[in-house]
Coordinates of C-alpha atoms and ligand atoms in Angstrom, one line a residue:
M1 CA 92.1 466.9 252.3
K2 CA 92.0 463.2 251.2
S3 CA 88.5 461.5 251.6
T4 CA 88.1 458.3 253.4
P5 CA 87.6 455.2 250.9
V6 CA 84.3 453.4 251.4
P7 CA 83.9 450.2 249.4
L8 CA 80.4 449.0 248.6
L9 CA 81.0 446.0 250.8
D10 CA 83.8 444.9 253.0
L11 CA 83.6 441.2 253.4
A12 CA 87.1 441.0 255.2
A13 CA 86.0 443.5 257.9
Q14 CA 83.0 441.1 258.6
N15 CA 85.0 437.7 258.5
H16 CA 88.3 438.7 260.0
P17 CA 86.9 438.8 263.5
L18 CA 85.6 435.2 263.2
A19 CA 88.8 433.9 261.5
A20 CA 89.6 431.6 264.5
E21 CA 86.2 430.0 264.6
L22 CA 86.1 429.7 260.8
R23 CA 89.3 427.9 260.7
A24 CA 88.0 425.5 263.6
A25 CA 85.0 424.6 261.4
F26 CA 87.2 423.9 258.4
D27 CA 89.5 421.8 260.5
R28 CA 86.5 419.8 261.9
V29 CA 85.2 419.1 258.3
L30 CA 88.8 418.1 257.1
E31 CA 88.8 415.7 260.1
H32 CA 85.7 414.1 259.7
G33 CA 85.8 414.0 255.9
I34 CA 82.0 414.1 255.3
F35 CA 81.9 416.7 252.6
I36 CA 78.4 416.2 251.2
L37 CA 75.2 416.9 253.2
G38 CA 75.6 415.1 256.6
G39 CA 75.7 416.4 260.2
E40 CA 77.1 420.0 259.2
V41 CA 74.0 420.6 256.9
T42 CA 71.4 419.3 259.2
D43 CA 73.1 421.3 262.0
L44 CA 72.7 424.4 260.0
E45 CA 69.2 423.5 258.9
S46 CA 68.1 423.3 262.4
A47 CA 69.8 426.2 263.5
A48 CA 68.3 428.1 260.7
A49 CA 64.7 426.8 261.0
E50 CA 64.9 427.8 264.7
T51 CA 66.3 431.2 263.8
L52 CA 63.3 431.8 261.4
G53 CA 60.6 429.9 263.1
A54 CA 60.1 427.6 259.8
K55 CA 59.0 424.0 260.4
H56 CA 61.6 422.9 257.7
A57 CA 64.8 424.5 256.4
I58 CA 66.7 422.9 253.5
G59 CA 70.0 423.6 252.6
V60 CA 70.6 424.2 248.9
S61 CA 73.1 425.0 246.3
S62 CA 72.2 428.7 245.8
G63 CA 69.3 431.0 246.3
T64 CA 68.6 430.6 242.7
D65 CA 68.4 426.8 243.2
A66 CA 66.1 427.3 246.2
L67 CA 63.8 429.1 243.6
L68 CA 64.0 426.4 241.0
L69 CA 63.5 423.7 243.6
A70 CA 60.5 425.4 245.1
L71 CA 58.8 425.6 241.5
M72 CA 59.7 422.0 240.9
A73 CA 58.2 420.7 244.1
L74 CA 55.1 422.5 243.2
D75 CA 55.0 420.8 239.7
I76 CA 55.3 424.1 237.9
G77 CA 56.3 423.7 234.2
P78 CA 55.2 424.1 230.7
G79 CA 51.6 425.8 230.2
D80 CA 52.0 427.3 233.8
E81 CA 52.2 431.1 234.4
V82 CA 54.0 432.6 237.4
I83 CA 53.7 436.1 238.3
C84 CA 56.6 438.0 239.8
P85 CA 57.8 441.6 239.9
S86 CA 59.5 443.0 236.8
F87 CA 62.1 444.8 239.2
S88 CA 64.2 442.2 240.9
F89 CA 67.5 440.3 240.4
F90 CA 67.4 438.2 237.4
A91 CA 67.1 434.7 239.2
T92 CA 63.7 435.3 240.1
A93 CA 62.3 435.4 236.5
G94 CA 65.1 432.9 235.4
A95 CA 64.0 430.1 237.5
I96 CA 60.5 430.3 236.0
A97 CA 61.4 430.3 232.5
R98 CA 64.1 427.6 232.9
L99 CA 61.2 425.3 233.9
G100 CA 59.4 425.9 230.8
A101 CA 56.7 428.0 232.4
T102 CA 55.8 431.5 231.7
P103 CA 56.9 434.3 233.8
V104 CA 54.4 437.1 233.8
F105 CA 55.8 440.4 235.0
A106 CA 53.9 442.5 237.6
D107 CA 54.7 446.2 238.4
V108 CA 56.1 447.2 241.7
C109 CA 55.3 449.9 244.5
P110 CA 57.6 453.0 244.3
L111 CA 57.8 453.3 247.9
C112 CA 58.9 449.9 249.0
F113 CA 60.1 448.7 245.6
N114 CA 57.9 445.3 246.0
L115 CA 55.2 443.7 244.2
D116 CA 52.2 445.7 243.5
P117 CA 49.0 443.6 244.7
E118 CA 46.7 445.8 242.2
S119 CA 49.1 444.8 239.1
V120 CA 49.3 441.2 240.3
A121 CA 45.3 441.1 240.4
Q122 CA 45.1 442.1 236.7
L123 CA 47.5 439.6 235.4
I124 CA 45.7 436.4 236.8
T125 CA 44.4 434.0 234.3
P126 CA 43.3 430.5 234.5
K127 CA 46.9 429.3 233.7
T128 CA 48.3 431.2 236.8
K129 CA 49.8 428.7 239.2
A130 CA 51.8 430.8 241.5
L131 CA 53.2 434.2 242.8
I132 CA 56.9 434.9 243.6
P133 CA 56.9 438.1 245.9
V134 CA 60.4 439.3 246.3
H135 CA 61.4 441.0 249.5
L136 CA 63.7 443.5 247.7
F137 CA 66.7 445.2 249.4
G138 CA 65.6 443.5 252.8
Q139 CA 62.1 444.7 253.2
S140 CA 58.9 442.5 253.0
A141 CA 56.5 442.8 250.0
P142 CA 52.9 443.6 251.0
M143 CA 52.2 440.1 252.1
D144 CA 48.6 440.1 253.5
P145 CA 47.1 441.5 250.3
L146 CA 49.3 439.2 248.2
I147 CA 48.3 436.2 250.2
A148 CA 44.5 437.1 249.9
I149 CA 44.8 437.2 246.2
A150 CA 46.8 433.8 246.2
R151 CA 43.9 432.4 248.5
D152 CA 41.2 433.7 246.3
H153 CA 42.5 432.2 243.1
G154 CA 44.2 429.0 244.5
L155 CA 47.8 430.1 243.7
K156 CA 50.9 428.9 245.6
V157 CA 53.3 431.5 247.1
I158 CA 56.9 431.4 246.9
E159 CA 59.0 434.1 248.8
D160 CA 62.1 435.2 247.2
A161 CA 63.6 436.0 250.6
A162 CA 67.3 435.9 249.1
Q163 CA 67.9 439.6 250.4
A164 CA 66.0 439.2 253.7
F165 CA 67.3 436.8 256.1
G166 CA 66.0 437.7 259.3
A167 CA 63.5 440.4 258.0
A168 CA 59.9 440.3 259.1
Y169 CA 56.4 441.3 258.2
H170 CA 54.1 442.2 261.2
G171 CA 56.8 440.4 263.4
K172 CA 56.7 437.3 261.3
A173 CA 59.9 436.1 259.7
L174 CA 60.0 436.4 255.9
G175 CA 60.4 433.2 254.2
T176 CA 57.7 431.5 256.5
I177 CA 54.6 433.3 255.2
G178 CA 54.0 431.7 251.8
D179 CA 54.3 427.9 250.8
F180 CA 58.0 428.1 250.5
G181 CA 60.9 430.8 251.3
C182 CA 64.1 431.0 249.3
F183 CA 67.2 432.4 250.8
S184 CA 70.8 433.0 249.5
F185 CA 74.1 432.9 251.2
F186 CA 76.0 434.6 248.2
P187 CA 78.6 436.5 250.0
S188 CA 77.2 439.9 249.5
K189 CA 73.7 438.9 251.3
N190 CA 73.1 439.7 254.9
L191 CA 74.2 436.3 256.1
G192 CA 76.9 435.7 253.3
G193 CA 78.6 432.5 253.1
F194 CA 82.2 431.8 251.4
G195 CA 80.8 430.8 247.9
D196 CA 77.4 429.8 246.8
G197 CA 74.7 428.4 249.0
G198 CA 71.2 428.8 249.6
L199 CA 68.2 427.7 251.8
L200 CA 64.7 426.6 251.2
T201 CA 62.1 426.9 254.0
T202 CA 58.6 425.6 254.4
N203 CA 55.9 424.9 257.0
D204 CA 54.5 421.9 254.8
D205 CA 55.7 418.4 255.8
A206 CA 54.9 416.8 252.3
L207 CA 56.4 419.9 250.3
A208 CA 59.4 419.7 252.6
D209 CA 59.9 415.8 251.8
K210 CA 59.4 416.5 248.1
A211 CA 62.0 419.1 248.2
R212 CA 64.7 416.9 249.9
I213 CA 64.1 414.2 247.4
L214 CA 64.2 416.5 244.5
R215 CA 67.5 418.1 246.0
V216 CA 69.2 414.6 245.5
H217 CA 68.2 413.8 241.7
G218 CA 64.7 412.8 243.0
S219 CA 66.1 409.7 244.5
K220 CA 64.6 407.8 247.4
P221 CA 65.9 405.5 248.3
K222 CA 69.3 406.1 246.6
Y223 CA 69.4 405.0 243.1
Y224 CA 65.5 404.7 242.9
H225 CA 64.0 407.7 241.2
S226 CA 60.3 408.3 241.3
L227 CA 60.9 412.1 240.3
I228 CA 63.4 413.8 238.1
G229 CA 65.3 416.2 240.4
G230 CA 68.9 417.4 240.4
N231 CA 72.0 418.2 242.3
F232 CA 70.8 421.0 244.6
R233 CA 72.9 420.1 247.7
L234 CA 74.7 422.6 250.0
D235 CA 78.3 421.5 250.6
A236 CA 79.2 420.5 254.2
L237 CA 82.1 422.8 254.5
Q238 CA 79.7 425.7 253.5
A239 CA 77.2 424.7 256.0
A240 CA 79.9 424.6 258.8
L241 CA 81.4 428.1 257.8
I242 CA 77.9 429.7 257.5
G243 CA 76.9 428.0 260.9
V244 CA 79.8 430.2 262.4
K245 CA 78.1 433.5 261.0
L246 CA 74.5 432.5 261.7
P247 CA 74.5 433.5 265.5
H248 CA 75.7 437.0 264.5
H249 CA 73.0 437.7 261.6
A250 CA 70.8 439.8 264.1
Q251 CA 73.7 441.9 265.1
Y252 CA 74.6 442.5 261.2
S253 CA 71.3 443.5 260.5
Y254 CA 71.1 446.0 263.6
A255 CA 74.2 447.4 262.5
R256 CA 72.8 448.0 259.0
A257 CA 69.6 449.5 260.3
E258 CA 71.8 452.0 262.4
N259 CA 73.6 452.9 259.4
A260 CA 70.2 453.5 257.5
A261 CA 68.9 455.6 260.3
Y262 CA 72.2 457.7 260.4
Y263 CA 71.9 458.4 256.5
R264 CA 68.1 459.0 256.5
E265 CA 68.6 461.8 259.2
A266 CA 71.8 463.3 257.6
L267 CA 70.4 463.2 254.1
A268 CA 66.8 464.3 255.2
P269 CA 67.5 468.0 254.3
L270 CA 68.2 467.0 250.7
A271 CA 65.0 464.9 250.3
Q272 CA 61.8 466.7 251.3
A273 CA 58.9 464.4 251.9
A274 CA 55.2 464.6 252.6
A275 CA 53.0 462.0 254.6
S276 CA 51.2 459.7 252.3
Q277 CA 49.0 456.7 252.3
C278 CA 50.1 453.8 249.9
A279 CA 47.0 451.8 248.9
H280 CA 48.6 448.7 250.0
C281 CA 51.8 449.4 251.9
G282 CA 50.0 451.7 254.5
P283 CA 51.4 455.0 255.7
A284 CA 54.5 456.2 254.2
E285 CA 56.4 459.3 253.0
K286 CA 55.3 460.7 249.4
P287 CA 58.3 462.4 247.8
A288 CA 57.7 466.3 247.2
A289 CA 56.8 466.9 243.7
N290 CA 60.2 468.7 242.8
A291 CA 62.3 466.1 244.9
R292 CA 65.7 465.6 243.5
L293 CA 66.5 462.9 246.0
I294 CA 64.3 460.3 247.5
L295 CA 65.2 458.1 250.5
P296 CA 64.3 454.6 251.1
Q297 CA 62.0 454.2 254.0
T298 CA 60.6 451.3 256.3
L299 CA 57.0 450.7 256.1
P300 CA 55.5 450.5 259.6
Q301 CA 54.5 446.7 259.4
N302 CA 58.2 445.8 258.3
T303 CA 61.3 445.0 260.0
H304 CA 63.7 446.0 257.3
I305 CA 67.3 444.5 257.3
W306 CA 68.7 446.8 254.8
N307 CA 70.4 444.5 252.3
Q308 CA 70.7 447.6 250.3
F309 CA 70.3 451.3 251.0
T310 CA 68.7 452.5 247.7
L311 CA 68.4 456.1 246.7
R312 CA 66.1 457.5 244.1
L313 CA 67.1 460.3 242.0
P314 CA 64.0 461.4 239.8
A315 CA 64.6 461.3 236.2
P316 CA 62.1 461.8 233.3
K317 CA 61.8 459.2 230.8
D318 CA 63.7 460.8 228.0
A319 CA 66.5 462.4 230.3
A320 CA 69.7 462.8 228.3
E321 CA 71.8 462.1 231.2
L322 CA 70.4 460.0 234.3
P323 CA 71.1 462.1 237.5
R324 CA 71.9 458.6 239.5
D325 CA 74.6 458.1 236.9
Q326 CA 76.0 461.4 237.6
L327 CA 75.9 460.7 241.5
K328 CA 77.4 457.4 240.8
K329 CA 80.4 458.8 238.7
H330 CA 80.6 461.7 241.6
L331 CA 80.9 458.9 244.3
N332 CA 83.2 456.5 242.4
A333 CA 85.7 459.6 241.8
R334 CA 85.8 460.0 245.5
D335 CA 86.6 456.4 246.1
I336 CA 83.1 455.7 247.3
G337 CA 81.3 452.5 245.9
A338 CA 77.8 452.7 244.5
E339 CA 75.9 450.4 242.4
I340 CA 72.8 450.1 240.3
Y341 CA 70.6 447.5 241.5
Y342 CA 68.9 446.9 238.9
P343 CA 69.3 448.9 235.5
V344 CA 66.8 446.8 233.4
P345 CA 63.6 445.6 234.4
F346 CA 62.8 442.0 233.4
H347 CA 60.1 443.0 230.6
L348 CA 62.6 444.8 228.8
Q349 CA 65.5 442.1 228.9
K350 CA 66.6 440.6 225.6
C351 CA 65.9 437.0 226.7
F352 CA 62.3 437.8 227.4
D353 CA 61.7 439.4 223.9
Y354 CA 59.4 435.9 223.3
L355 CA 56.8 437.2 225.9
P356 CA 54.0 439.5 225.3
P357 CA 54.8 443.1 226.3
A358 CA 54.3 443.9 229.8
E359 CA 53.0 447.3 231.3
C360 CA 55.4 448.1 234.3
P361 CA 56.1 451.9 234.4
V362 CA 57.1 452.0 237.9
S363 CA 59.8 449.3 237.4
E364 CA 61.0 451.3 234.3
M365 CA 61.1 454.5 236.4
L366 CA 63.1 452.7 239.3
A367 CA 65.4 451.1 236.7
R368 CA 66.6 454.6 235.7
E369 CA 66.5 456.3 239.2
V370 CA 68.0 453.9 241.6
L371 CA 71.5 454.0 243.1
S372 CA 72.6 451.7 246.1
I373 CA 75.3 453.3 248.6
P374 CA 77.4 451.4 251.2
I375 CA 75.3 450.2 254.0
Y376 CA 77.4 447.0 255.2
P377 CA 77.5 446.5 259.1
E378 CA 81.2 447.4 259.5
L379 CA 81.1 450.9 258.1
T380 CA 83.0 453.2 260.4
P381 CA 81.6 456.6 261.5
D382 CA 84.2 458.3 259.2
Q383 CA 83.2 456.3 256.3
R384 CA 79.4 457.1 256.9
D385 CA 80.4 460.7 257.1
A386 CA 82.5 460.5 254.0
V387 CA 79.4 459.1 252.2
V388 CA 77.1 461.9 253.6
T389 CA 79.5 464.7 252.7
A390 CA 79.9 463.3 249.0
V391 CA 76.2 463.1 248.4
T392 CA 75.7 466.4 250.1
E393 CA 78.2 468.1 247.8
F394 CA 76.6 466.4 244.7
F395 CA 73.2 468.3 245.4
A396 CA 75.0 471.6 246.7
Ligands
LIG401 C1 71.0 436.9 245.3 C2 69.3 436.7 244.6 C3 68.9 435.4 244.3 C4 69.9 434.4 243.9 O1 70.8 433.8 244.8 P1 72.0 433.1 244.5 O2 72.3 432.6 245.6 O3 73.0 434.3 244.0 O4 71.8 432.2 243.3 C5 67.5 435.4 244.1 N1 66.8 436.5 244.1 C6 67.2 437.6 244.7 C7 66.2 438.8 244.9 C8 68.5 437.8 244.9 O5 68.7 439.1 245.4

């Protein structure tokens, strides 16, 4: 029997049903000819601000630039330290280093994959200016303890919510809890655009003003520069197209959560877990000591939007071959997409050789154990079953 192919992501399946509306948006922009900022961008900004419950939403050129702009608006630069998790997408750390500030890598929680407040607390020095919690794979970092640390030490908080548009912590939208929230419209994100794009959110009027000025080379009025900014603008065409998808984002997240629930139930027999209490994350499932497969879980305070469904296949430090590499091969051979997010933590990246060594054993463990499988909203029941069958076969 030939198995059903399952790509890691199927953008056409998501965009095709909206083709007529997307073409109409394109035609509208072609007609009015305002290609930079303008009404298309302000319309998307208002809609996104309302959706998230943020006072200000600022359309920017990418999620990476949202991070850069947030750090610039907070005057972070040489001599400053910014703490971020070692386990994330590169942009989180790259933005800090590009401004001449020092990224300081904290370890993460093995249950929710996010910044561990205990690790953060140990890394604070008089030079620490900000924290960047990342809401990795669509689930919130433990914000209450992180905000408490930030308050105690006078630190700014920039949420990297690139993978978490529409996700929430105790019912509050991610990206609206810290000083800034940074989102990405990269096509593979939950609210994916048609090229690069991003969004910066804040509830602070002065910070919003400053970020808007920095977005256009620091000029206000035009050609008068009190600040050195850059070109961080979102294209009008991109805004118009993303505006078509925005009203559907909750439906996409709902479908992803359905897929996650299906996987969790179907794969549960392969992954024995015991109830546990994470010091910061609260009630969780602790993997059995001899577990060969650990399933991702939603912590009770979180609304998870499942940007990724990430398995863990435990492996000792000195493993000759990593079980997750074997599973990846097994799935790929059956035409099933699977990807490693992320294989190398920041503190072991060559470009950060110049920094003092960091202690991040959980990040190192995750880097050798994780494998993400297809979770996109348009997966068909046959495709989900094909994934479950192939994973089950691997562990048989
Ligand atoms: C995608 C991503 C970014 C960067 O977003 P781009 O729009 O690709 O620049 C930043 N942080 C995280 C965690 C991401 O997943």
